[in-house]
PDB file of C-alpha atoms and ligand atoms in Angstrom:
ATOM      1  CA  MET A1272     161.906  80.157 132.931  1.00 53.00           C
ATOM      2  CA  THR A1273     160.718  82.038 129.839  1.00 65.00           C
ATOM      3  CA  THR A1274     162.523  85.304 129.102  1.00 87.00           C
ATOM      4  CA  ARG A1275     160.301  88.169 128.219  1.00 97.00           C
ATOM      5  CA  VAL A1276     161.471  91.214 126.518  1.00 97.00           C
ATOM      6  CA  PRO A1277     160.355  93.969 128.312  1.00 98.00           C
ATOM      7  CA  ILE A1278     157.876  96.568 126.735  1.00 98.00           C
ATOM      8  CA  VAL A1279     157.640 100.431 127.685  1.00 98.00           C
ATOM      9  CA  ALA A1280     155.029 102.533 126.108  1.00 99.00           C
ATOM     10  CA  GLY A1281     154.215 106.113 126.399  1.00 98.00           C
ATOM     11  CA  ASN A1282     150.581 107.168 126.320  1.00 98.00           C
ATOM     12  CA  TRP A1283     150.588 110.796 125.404  1.00 98.00           C
ATOM     13  CA  LYS A1284     146.743 110.657 125.934  1.00 98.00           C
ATOM     14  CA  MET A1285     144.875 113.873 124.834  1.00 98.00           C
ATOM     15  CA  ASN A1286     148.181 115.720 124.551  1.00 98.00           C
ATOM     16  CA  LYS A1287     150.243 117.275 121.580  1.00 98.00           C
ATOM     17  CA  SER A1288     149.206 118.425 118.098  1.00 98.00           C
ATOM     18  CA  ALA A1289     150.913 116.689 115.478  1.00 98.00           C
ATOM     19  CA  VAL A1290     153.409 119.471 115.176  1.00 98.00           C
ATOM     20  CA  GLU A1291     153.973 119.289 118.840  1.00 98.00           C
ATOM     21  CA  ALA A1292     154.116 115.811 118.778  1.00 98.00           C
ATOM     22  CA  ALA A1293     156.979 115.754 116.050  1.00 98.00           C
ATOM     23  CA  ALA A1294     158.934 118.373 118.264  1.00 98.00           C
ATOM     24  CA  LEU A1295     158.387 116.244 121.216  1.00 98.00           C
ATOM     25  CA  LEU A1296     159.516 112.846 119.727  1.00 98.00           C
ATOM     26  CA  GLU A1297     162.449 114.638 118.327  1.00 98.00           C
ATOM     27  CA  GLY A1298     163.682 115.449 121.664  1.00 97.00           C
ATOM     28  CA  MET A1299     163.898 111.695 122.766  1.00 98.00           C
ATOM     29  CA  LEU A1300     164.097 109.701 119.404  1.00 98.00           C
ATOM     30  CA  SER A1301     167.906 109.365 119.021  1.00 98.00           C
ATOM     31  CA  GLU A1302     168.341 108.223 122.748  1.00 98.00           C
ATOM     32  CA  LEU A1303     165.342 105.636 122.568  1.00 98.00           C
ATOM     33  CA  LYS A1304     166.826 104.506 119.673  1.00 97.00           C
ATOM     34  CA  ALA A1305     170.228 103.813 121.182  1.00 97.00           C
ATOM     35  CA  ILE A1306     168.487 101.477 124.032  1.00 97.00           C
ATOM     36  CA  THR A1307     168.415  98.032 123.075  1.00 96.00           C
ATOM     37  CA  GLY A1308     166.894  95.053 124.696  1.00 97.00           C
ATOM     38  CA  VAL A1309     163.591  96.887 125.315  1.00 98.00           C
ATOM     39  CA  GLU A1310     160.738  97.316 123.057  1.00 98.00           C
ATOM     40  CA  ARG A1311     159.631 100.745 122.828  1.00 98.00           C
ATOM     41  CA  VAL A1312     156.454 102.421 121.861  1.00 98.00           C
ATOM     42  CA  ILE A1313     154.871 105.644 121.415  1.00 98.00           C
ATOM     43  CA  CYS A1314     151.137 106.053 121.421  1.00 99.00           C
ATOM     44  CA  PRO A1315     150.368 109.815 120.614  1.00 98.00           C
ATOM     45  CA  PRO A1316     146.423 110.862 119.679  1.00 98.00           C
ATOM     46  CA  PHE A1317     145.233 110.015 116.388  1.00 98.00           C
ATOM     47  CA  VAL A1318     146.108 113.075 114.732  1.00 98.00           C
ATOM     48  CA  ALA A1319     149.594 112.803 115.246  1.00 98.00           C
ATOM     49  CA  LEU A1320     150.083 109.307 113.798  1.00 98.00           C
ATOM     50  CA  ALA A1321     150.551 110.211 110.360  1.00 98.00           C
ATOM     51  CA  ALA A1322     153.373 112.760 111.452  1.00 98.00           C
ATOM     52  CA  LEU A1323     155.432 110.280 113.544  1.00 98.00           C
ATOM     53  CA  ALA A1324     154.937 107.324 111.335  1.00 98.00           C
ATOM     54  CA  PRO A1325     157.711 108.325 108.876  1.00 98.00           C
ATOM     55  CA  ARG A1326     160.001 109.717 111.580  1.00 98.00           C
ATOM     56  CA  LEU A1327     159.613 106.282 113.334  1.00 98.00           C
ATOM     57  CA  ALA A1328     160.193 104.068 110.237  1.00 96.00           C
ATOM     58  CA  GLY A1329     163.239 101.786 110.473  1.00 95.00           C
ATOM     59  CA  SER A1330     163.650 103.113 114.001  1.00 96.00           C
ATOM     60  CA  GLY A1331     162.719  99.668 115.904  1.00 96.00           C
ATOM     61  CA  ILE A1332     160.522 101.949 117.665  1.00 98.00           C
ATOM     62  CA  GLY A1333     156.513 101.004 117.501  1.00 98.00           C
ATOM     63  CA  LEU A1334     153.887 103.375 117.082  1.00 98.00           C
ATOM     64  CA  GLY A1335     150.395 102.857 118.632  1.00 98.00           C
ATOM     65  CA  ALA A1336     146.864 104.302 118.549  1.00 98.00           C
ATOM     66  CA  GLN A1337     145.083 104.915 122.045  1.00 98.00           C
ATOM     67  CA  THR A1338     141.857 102.938 121.137  1.00 98.00           C
ATOM     68  CA  MET A1339     140.206 101.818 118.000  1.00 98.00           C
ATOM     69  CA  HIS A1340     136.513 100.777 116.830  1.00 98.00           C
ATOM     70  CA  TRP A1341     135.998  97.196 115.799  1.00 98.00           C
ATOM     71  CA  GLU A1342     134.170  97.576 112.789  1.00 98.00           C
ATOM     72  CA  ASP A1343     136.273  98.502 109.630  1.00 98.00           C
ATOM     73  CA  SER A1344     134.184 101.551 108.324  1.00 98.00           C
ATOM     74  CA  GLY A1345     130.664 102.604 108.401  1.00 98.00           C
ATOM     75  CA  ALA A1346     128.430 105.120 109.943  1.00 98.00           C
ATOM     76  CA  PHE A1347     130.351 105.566 113.311  1.00 98.00           C
ATOM     77  CA  THR A1348     131.012 109.318 113.777  1.00 98.00           C
ATOM     78  CA  GLY A1349     134.416 110.268 115.452  1.00 97.00           C
ATOM     79  CA  GLU A1350     135.485 106.717 115.291  1.00 98.00           C
ATOM     80  CA  VAL A1351     138.582 105.379 113.667  1.00 98.00           C
ATOM     81  CA  SER A1352     138.960 101.543 112.638  1.00 98.00           C
ATOM     82  CA  GLY A1353     141.741  99.034 113.021  1.00 98.00           C
ATOM     83  CA  LEU A1354     141.693  99.117 109.055  1.00 98.00           C
ATOM     84  CA  MET A1355     142.742 102.765 109.208  1.00 98.00           C
ATOM     85  CA  LEU A1356     145.298 101.996 111.738  1.00 98.00           C
ATOM     86  CA  LYS A1357     146.784  99.318 109.606  1.00 97.00           C
ATOM     87  CA  GLY A1358     149.974 100.230 107.741  1.00 92.00           C
ATOM     88  CA  LEU A1359     150.256 103.449 109.929  1.00 96.00           C
ATOM     89  CA  CYS A1360     150.898 101.915 113.459  1.00 97.00           C
ATOM     90  CA  SER A1361     152.064  98.948 115.063  1.00 98.00           C
ATOM     91  CA  HIS A1362     150.308  98.847 118.343  1.00 98.00           C
ATOM     92  CA  VAL A1363     146.999  99.880 120.091  1.00 99.00           C
ATOM     93  CA  ILE A1364     146.080 100.499 123.608  1.00 99.00           C
ATOM     94  CA  LEU A1365     142.704  98.788 124.313  1.00 98.00           C
ATOM     95  CA  GLY A1366     140.361  99.213 127.404  1.00 98.00           C
ATOM     96  CA  HIS A1367     142.241 102.047 129.149  1.00 98.00           C
ATOM     97  CA  SER A1368     140.476 102.827 132.305  1.00 98.00           C
ATOM     98  CA  GLU A1369     140.046 106.365 131.011  1.00 98.00           C
ATOM     99  CA  ARG A1370     138.275 104.766 128.033  1.00 98.00           C
ATOM    100  CA  ARG A1371     136.031 102.718 130.213  1.00 98.00           C
ATOM    101  CA  ALA A1372     135.249 105.469 132.749  1.00 98.00           C
ATOM    102  CA  TYR A1373     134.367 108.279 130.320  1.00 98.00           C
ATOM    103  CA  PHE A1374     133.909 106.802 126.939  1.00 98.00           C
ATOM    104  CA  GLY A1375     131.613 103.530 127.979  1.00 97.00           C
ATOM    105  CA  GLU A1376     134.147 100.865 126.980  1.00 98.00           C
ATOM    106  CA  THR A1377     133.115  97.550 128.727  1.00 98.00           C
ATOM    107  CA  ASP A1378     134.756  94.231 128.723  1.00 98.00           C
ATOM    108  CA  GLU A1379     132.741  93.227 125.579  1.00 98.00           C
ATOM    109  CA  THR A1380     133.728  96.045 123.474  1.00 98.00           C
ATOM    110  CA  VAL A1381     137.177  95.463 124.529  1.00 98.00           C
ATOM    111  CA  ASN A1382     136.821  91.948 123.422  1.00 98.00           C
ATOM    112  CA  ARG A1383     135.310  93.178 120.001  1.00 98.00           C
ATOM    113  CA  ARG A1384     138.348  95.674 119.626  1.00 98.00           C
ATOM    114  CA  LEU A1385     140.802  93.224 120.253  1.00 98.00           C
ATOM    115  CA  HIS A1386     139.684  90.659 117.809  1.00 98.00           C
ATOM    116  CA  ALA A1387     139.638  93.530 115.159  1.00 98.00           C
ATOM    117  CA  ALA A1388     143.059  94.613 116.358  1.00 98.00           C
ATOM    118  CA  LEU A1389     144.379  91.150 115.777  1.00 98.00           C
ATOM    119  CA  LYS A1390     142.765  90.805 112.392  1.00 98.00           C
ATOM    120  CA  HIS A1391     144.628  93.983 111.189  1.00 98.00           C
ATOM    121  CA  GLY A1392     148.000  92.776 112.791  1.00 98.00           C
ATOM    122  CA  LEU A1393     148.195  95.332 115.414  1.00 98.00           C
ATOM    123  CA  VAL A1394     149.849  94.239 118.645  1.00 98.00           C
ATOM    124  CA  PRO A1395     147.008  94.953 121.315  1.00 98.00           C
ATOM    125  CA  ILE A1396     148.132  96.477 124.838  1.00 98.00           C
ATOM    126  CA  VAL A1397     145.078  95.684 126.981  1.00 98.00           C
ATOM    127  CA  CYS A1398     144.685  97.316 129.959  1.00 98.00           C
ATOM    128  CA  VAL A1399     142.914  95.974 133.147  1.00 98.00           C
ATOM    129  CA  GLY A1400     142.811  97.381 136.657  1.00 98.00           C
ATOM    130  CA  GLU A1401     140.732  98.031 139.925  1.00 98.00           C
ATOM    131  CA  THR A1402     139.230 101.265 141.037  1.00 98.00           C
ATOM    132  CA  LEU A1403     140.184 102.591 144.593  1.00 97.00           C
ATOM    133  CA  ALA A1404     136.673 101.541 145.739  1.00 98.00           C
ATOM    134  CA  GLU A1405     137.204  98.014 144.239  1.00 98.00           C
ATOM    135  CA  ASN A1406     140.466  97.727 145.804  1.00 98.00           C
ATOM    136  CA  GLU A1407     139.501  98.900 149.171  1.00 97.00           C
ATOM    137  CA  ALA A1408     136.502  96.554 149.186  1.00 98.00           C
ATOM    138  CA  GLY A1409     139.150  93.454 148.376  1.00 98.00           C
ATOM    139  CA  ARG A1410     138.054  93.064 145.117  1.00 98.00           C
ATOM    140  CA  THR A1411     140.972  93.244 142.832  1.00 98.00           C
ATOM    141  CA  ALA A1412     141.279  89.720 142.018  1.00 98.00           C
ATOM    142  CA  GLU A1413     137.538  89.344 141.013  1.00 98.00           C
ATOM    143  CA  VAL A1414     137.814  92.752 138.858  1.00 98.00           C
ATOM    144  CA  VAL A1415     141.095  92.109 137.139  1.00 98.00           C
ATOM    145  CA  THR A1416     140.124  88.299 136.280  1.00 98.00           C
ATOM    146  CA  ARG A1417     136.636  89.416 134.863  1.00 98.00           C
ATOM    147  CA  GLN A1418     138.446  91.944 133.200  1.00 98.00           C
ATOM    148  CA  MET A1419     140.944  89.720 131.478  1.00 98.00           C
ATOM    149  CA  LYS A1420     138.328  86.996 130.727  1.00 98.00           C
ATOM    150  CA  GLY A1421     136.185  89.304 129.148  1.00 98.00           C
ATOM    151  CA  ALA A1422     138.823  90.598 127.003  1.00 98.00           C
ATOM    152  CA  LEU A1423     140.187  87.539 125.779  1.00 98.00           C
ATOM    153  CA  VAL A1424     136.538  85.637 124.787  1.00 98.00           C
ATOM    154  CA  GLY A1425     137.129  83.483 121.633  1.00 98.00           C
ATOM    155  CA  LEU A1426     140.743  84.123 121.351  1.00 98.00           C
ATOM    156  CA  THR A1427     142.780  81.221 120.456  1.00 98.00           C
ATOM    157  CA  GLU A1428     145.838  80.329 122.128  1.00 97.00           C
ATOM    158  CA  GLU A1429     147.806  81.478 119.245  1.00 97.00           C
ATOM    159  CA  GLN A1430     145.969  84.756 118.897  1.00 97.00           C
ATOM    160  CA  ALA A1431     146.693  85.449 122.705  1.00 97.00           C
ATOM    161  CA  ALA A1432     150.022  84.809 122.406  1.00 96.00           C
ATOM    162  CA  GLY A1433     150.406  88.205 120.562  1.00 92.00           C
ATOM    163  CA  LEU A1434     148.970  90.402 123.331  1.00 96.00           C
ATOM    164  CA  VAL A1435     150.570  92.531 125.883  1.00 98.00           C
ATOM    165  CA  VAL A1436     148.792  93.179 128.927  1.00 98.00           C
ATOM    166  CA  ALA A1437     148.984  96.437 131.052  1.00 98.00           C
ATOM    167  CA  TYR A1438     147.999  96.047 134.854  1.00 98.00           C
ATOM    168  CA  GLU A1439     146.739  99.679 135.786  1.00 98.00           C
ATOM    169  CA  PRO A1440     145.182 100.114 138.965  1.00 98.00           C
ATOM    170  CA  VAL A1441     142.837 103.115 138.374  1.00 98.00           C
ATOM    171  CA  TRP A1442     144.149 104.716 141.968  1.00 98.00           C
ATOM    172  CA  ALA A1443     147.480 104.884 140.756  1.00 98.00           C
ATOM    173  CA  ILE A1444     146.927 106.700 137.328  1.00 97.00           C
ATOM    174  CA  GLY A1445     147.806 110.174 137.230  1.00 96.00           C
ATOM    175  CA  THR A1446     148.013 110.444 141.155  1.00 97.00           C
ATOM    176  CA  GLY A1447     151.633 110.452 141.891  1.00 96.00           C
ATOM    177  CA  LYS A1448     150.762 107.209 144.104  1.00 96.00           C
ATOM    178  CA  ALA A1449     152.072 104.556 142.129  1.00 97.00           C
ATOM    179  CA  ALA A1450     151.012 100.576 143.319  1.00 97.00           C
ATOM    180  CA  THR A1451     154.202  99.001 145.389  1.00 98.00           C
ATOM    181  CA  PRO A1452     156.290  97.085 143.237  1.00 98.00           C
ATOM    182  CA  GLY A1453     155.458  94.053 145.315  1.00 98.00           C
ATOM    183  CA  GLY A1454     151.690  94.837 145.307  1.00 98.00           C
ATOM    184  CA  ALA A1455     151.892  95.228 141.572  1.00 98.00           C
ATOM    185  CA  ASN A1456     154.016  92.096 141.079  1.00 98.00           C
ATOM    186  CA  ASP A1457     151.466  90.101 143.388  1.00 98.00           C
ATOM    187  CA  VAL A1458     148.366  91.231 141.232  1.00 98.00           C
ATOM    188  CA  ILE A1459     150.261  90.384 137.999  1.00 98.00           C
ATOM    189  CA  GLY A1460     151.821  87.076 139.186  1.00 98.00           C
ATOM    190  CA  GLY A1461     149.066  85.872 141.234  1.00 98.00           C
ATOM    191  CA  MET A1462     145.841  87.201 139.423  1.00 98.00           C
ATOM    192  CA  ILE A1463     146.595  87.978 135.744  1.00 98.00           C
ATOM    193  CA  ARG A1464     148.865  85.370 134.911  1.00 98.00           C
ATOM    194  CA  PRO A1465     146.748  82.551 136.674  1.00 98.00           C
ATOM    195  CA  ALA A1466     143.711  84.180 134.784  1.00 98.00           C
ATOM    196  CA  LEU A1467     145.584  83.486 131.629  1.00 98.00           C
ATOM    197  CA  ALA A1468     146.847  80.053 132.787  1.00 98.00           C
ATOM    198  CA  GLU A1469     143.050  79.167 133.290  1.00 97.00           C
ATOM    199  CA  LEU A1470     141.934  80.146 129.926  1.00 97.00           C
ATOM    200  CA  TYR A1471     145.307  78.852 128.002  1.00 98.00           C
ATOM    201  CA  SER A1472     148.334  77.038 129.080  1.00 97.00           C
ATOM    202  CA  ARG A1473     150.992  77.639 131.744  1.00 97.00           C
ATOM    203  CA  ALA A1474     153.433  78.420 129.133  1.00 97.00           C
ATOM    204  CA  LEU A1475     151.424  80.955 127.522  1.00 97.00           C
ATOM    205  CA  ALA A1476     150.655  82.798 130.955  1.00 98.00           C
ATOM    206  CA  GLN A1477     154.292  82.880 131.516  1.00 97.00           C
ATOM    207  CA  SER A1478     155.328  84.085 128.177  1.00 97.00           C
ATOM    208  CA  ILE A1479     152.775  87.055 127.848  1.00 98.00           C
ATOM    209  CA  ARG A1480     154.357  90.603 128.860  1.00 98.00           C
ATOM    210  CA  VAL A1481     152.394  92.382 131.488  1.00 98.00           C
ATOM    211  CA  GLN A1482     153.525  96.238 131.891  1.00 98.00           C
ATOM    212  CA  TYR A1483     152.760  97.771 134.973  1.00 98.00           C
ATOM    213  CA  GLY A1484     150.893 101.429 134.633  1.00 98.00           C
ATOM    214  CA  GLY A1485     150.105 104.209 137.154  1.00 98.00           C
ATOM    215  CA  SER A1486     152.581 106.935 138.389  1.00 98.00           C
ATOM    216  CA  VAL A1487     155.531 105.589 136.703  1.00 98.00           C
ATOM    217  CA  THR A1488     158.526 107.979 137.151  1.00 98.00           C
ATOM    218  CA  ALA A1489     162.270 107.687 136.542  1.00 98.00           C
ATOM    219  CA  ALA A1490     162.647 107.587 140.285  1.00 98.00           C
ATOM    220  CA  ASN A1491     160.384 104.197 140.809  1.00 98.00           C
ATOM    221  CA  ALA A1492     161.023 102.551 137.541  1.00 98.00           C
ATOM    222  CA  ALA A1493     163.869 100.396 138.369  1.00 98.00           C
ATOM    223  CA  GLU A1494     162.225  98.963 141.566  1.00 98.00           C
ATOM    224  CA  LEU A1495     159.229  97.997 139.574  1.00 98.00           C
ATOM    225  CA  PHE A1496     160.920  96.644 136.727  1.00 98.00           C
ATOM    226  CA  ALA A1497     163.011  94.177 139.323  1.00 98.00           C
ATOM    227  CA  GLN A1498     160.069  92.531 140.258  1.00 98.00           C
ATOM    228  CA  PRO A1499     159.750  89.048 138.527  1.00 97.00           C
ATOM    229  CA  ASP A1500     156.449  89.567 136.942  1.00 98.00           C
ATOM    230  CA  ILE A1501     156.545  93.125 135.735  1.00 98.00           C
ATOM    231  CA  ASP A1502     157.728  93.335 132.086  1.00 98.00           C
ATOM    232  CA  GLY A1503     157.910  97.110 131.371  1.00 98.00           C
ATOM    233  CA  ALA A1504     155.441  99.854 131.945  1.00 98.00           C
ATOM    234  CA  LEU A1505     152.505 102.176 130.155  1.00 98.00           C
ATOM    235  CA  VAL A1506     153.678 105.546 131.096  1.00 98.00           C
ATOM    236  CA  GLY A1507     151.157 108.495 130.869  1.00 98.00           C
ATOM    237  CA  GLY A1508     152.544 111.768 132.275  1.00 98.00           C
ATOM    238  CA  ALA A1509     156.394 111.023 132.432  1.00 98.00           C
ATOM    239  CA  SER A1510     156.172 109.954 128.963  1.00 98.00           C
ATOM    240  CA  LEU A1511     155.671 113.675 128.004  1.00 98.00           C
ATOM    241  CA  LYS A1512     159.038 114.425 129.482  1.00 98.00           C
ATOM    242  CA  PRO A1513     161.947 113.427 126.937  1.00 98.00           C
ATOM    243  CA  SER A1514     164.421 112.721 129.671  1.00 98.00           C
ATOM    244  CA  GLU A1515     162.096 111.421 131.890  1.00 98.00           C
ATOM    245  CA  PHE A1516     160.702 108.844 129.508  1.00 98.00           C
ATOM    246  CA  VAL A1517     164.310 107.902 128.484  1.00 98.00           C
ATOM    247  CA  ALA A1518     165.430 107.205 131.735  1.00 98.00           C
ATOM    248  CA  ILE A1519     162.433 104.812 132.284  1.00 98.00           C
ATOM    249  CA  VAL A1520     163.123 102.796 129.090  1.00 98.00           C
ATOM    250  CA  ALA A1521     166.717 102.648 130.219  1.00 98.00           C
ATOM    251  CA  ALA A1522     165.647 101.437 133.571  1.00 98.00           C
ATOM    252  CA  ALA A1523     163.775  98.459 131.826  1.00 98.00           C
ATOM    253  CA  ARG A1524     166.763  97.200 130.102  1.00 94.00           C
ATOM    254  CA  GLY A1525     167.724  95.647 133.253  1.00 70.00           C
TER     255      GLY A1525
HETATM  256  P1  PGA B 684     150.330 108.040 134.473  1.00 60.57           P
HETATM  257  O1  PGA B 684     149.408 107.247 133.486  1.00 60.57           O
HETATM  258  O2  PGA B 684     151.612 107.357 133.964  1.00 60.57           O
HETATM  259  O3  PGA B 684     150.232 109.445 134.132  1.00 60.57           O
HETATM  260  O4  PGA B 684     149.704 107.562 135.949  1.00 60.57           O
HETATM  261  C1  PGA B 684     149.376 105.680 133.266  1.00 60.57           C
HETATM  262  C2  PGA B 684     148.348 105.518 132.076  1.00 60.57           C
HETATM  263  O5  PGA B 684     147.075 105.937 132.267  1.00 60.57           O
HETATM  264  O6  PGA B 684     148.537 104.946 131.247  1.00 60.57           O
END
């Protein structure tokens, strides 16, 4: 069996100025640093990346952006490119459901962003997940398979090996209603890994880390991480609370 190092990322979304972000990080940095055996990533808003980068340098903790544009530069008002992020951060969240729902990201543009992220040496955290309506209509497999395959168009097995996937059912994000550990595990092990195995090898499908995201807290993290196919979490609300986030990361250590 492949051993996958768990990865827990904090998605701070549109919260915290650069000054506030530095203070928030300060409140958890030494404890996060002390946790071994878990890849840790902080994803603040763009404006806080430059403030956090020197504080995280040499800490072993990754720094991630929350999206990026696929072009390197040009007339794209308001956008930030992978070329700009390169050297500043290590990771980038792509295709988060909020980006898909409110800012027009699609499977096709997630795919373009993914190619650009890899070109610039950023580790992509690719988000997939079904809405409540899709879930209730029994369309989860169809939706996550389409999102996975759409995101990965044109990626070689070698490129795909560098990905992290986050399974985030939209109905569980920010609602306080996390998926059941078994339910999330079934989607990851029964739909997401099989989609990867169809595109690439079985070995690759088993080696890629797949996080769960959606109302992860210190109270439910251990049970989620005990599932065989869940390799950590993408944490929103709880990542803004230092003791809560540290406890979630610690729970991933196993
Ligand atoms: P949540 O958000 O933990 O607040 O549910 C997760 C996410 O959107 O990544």
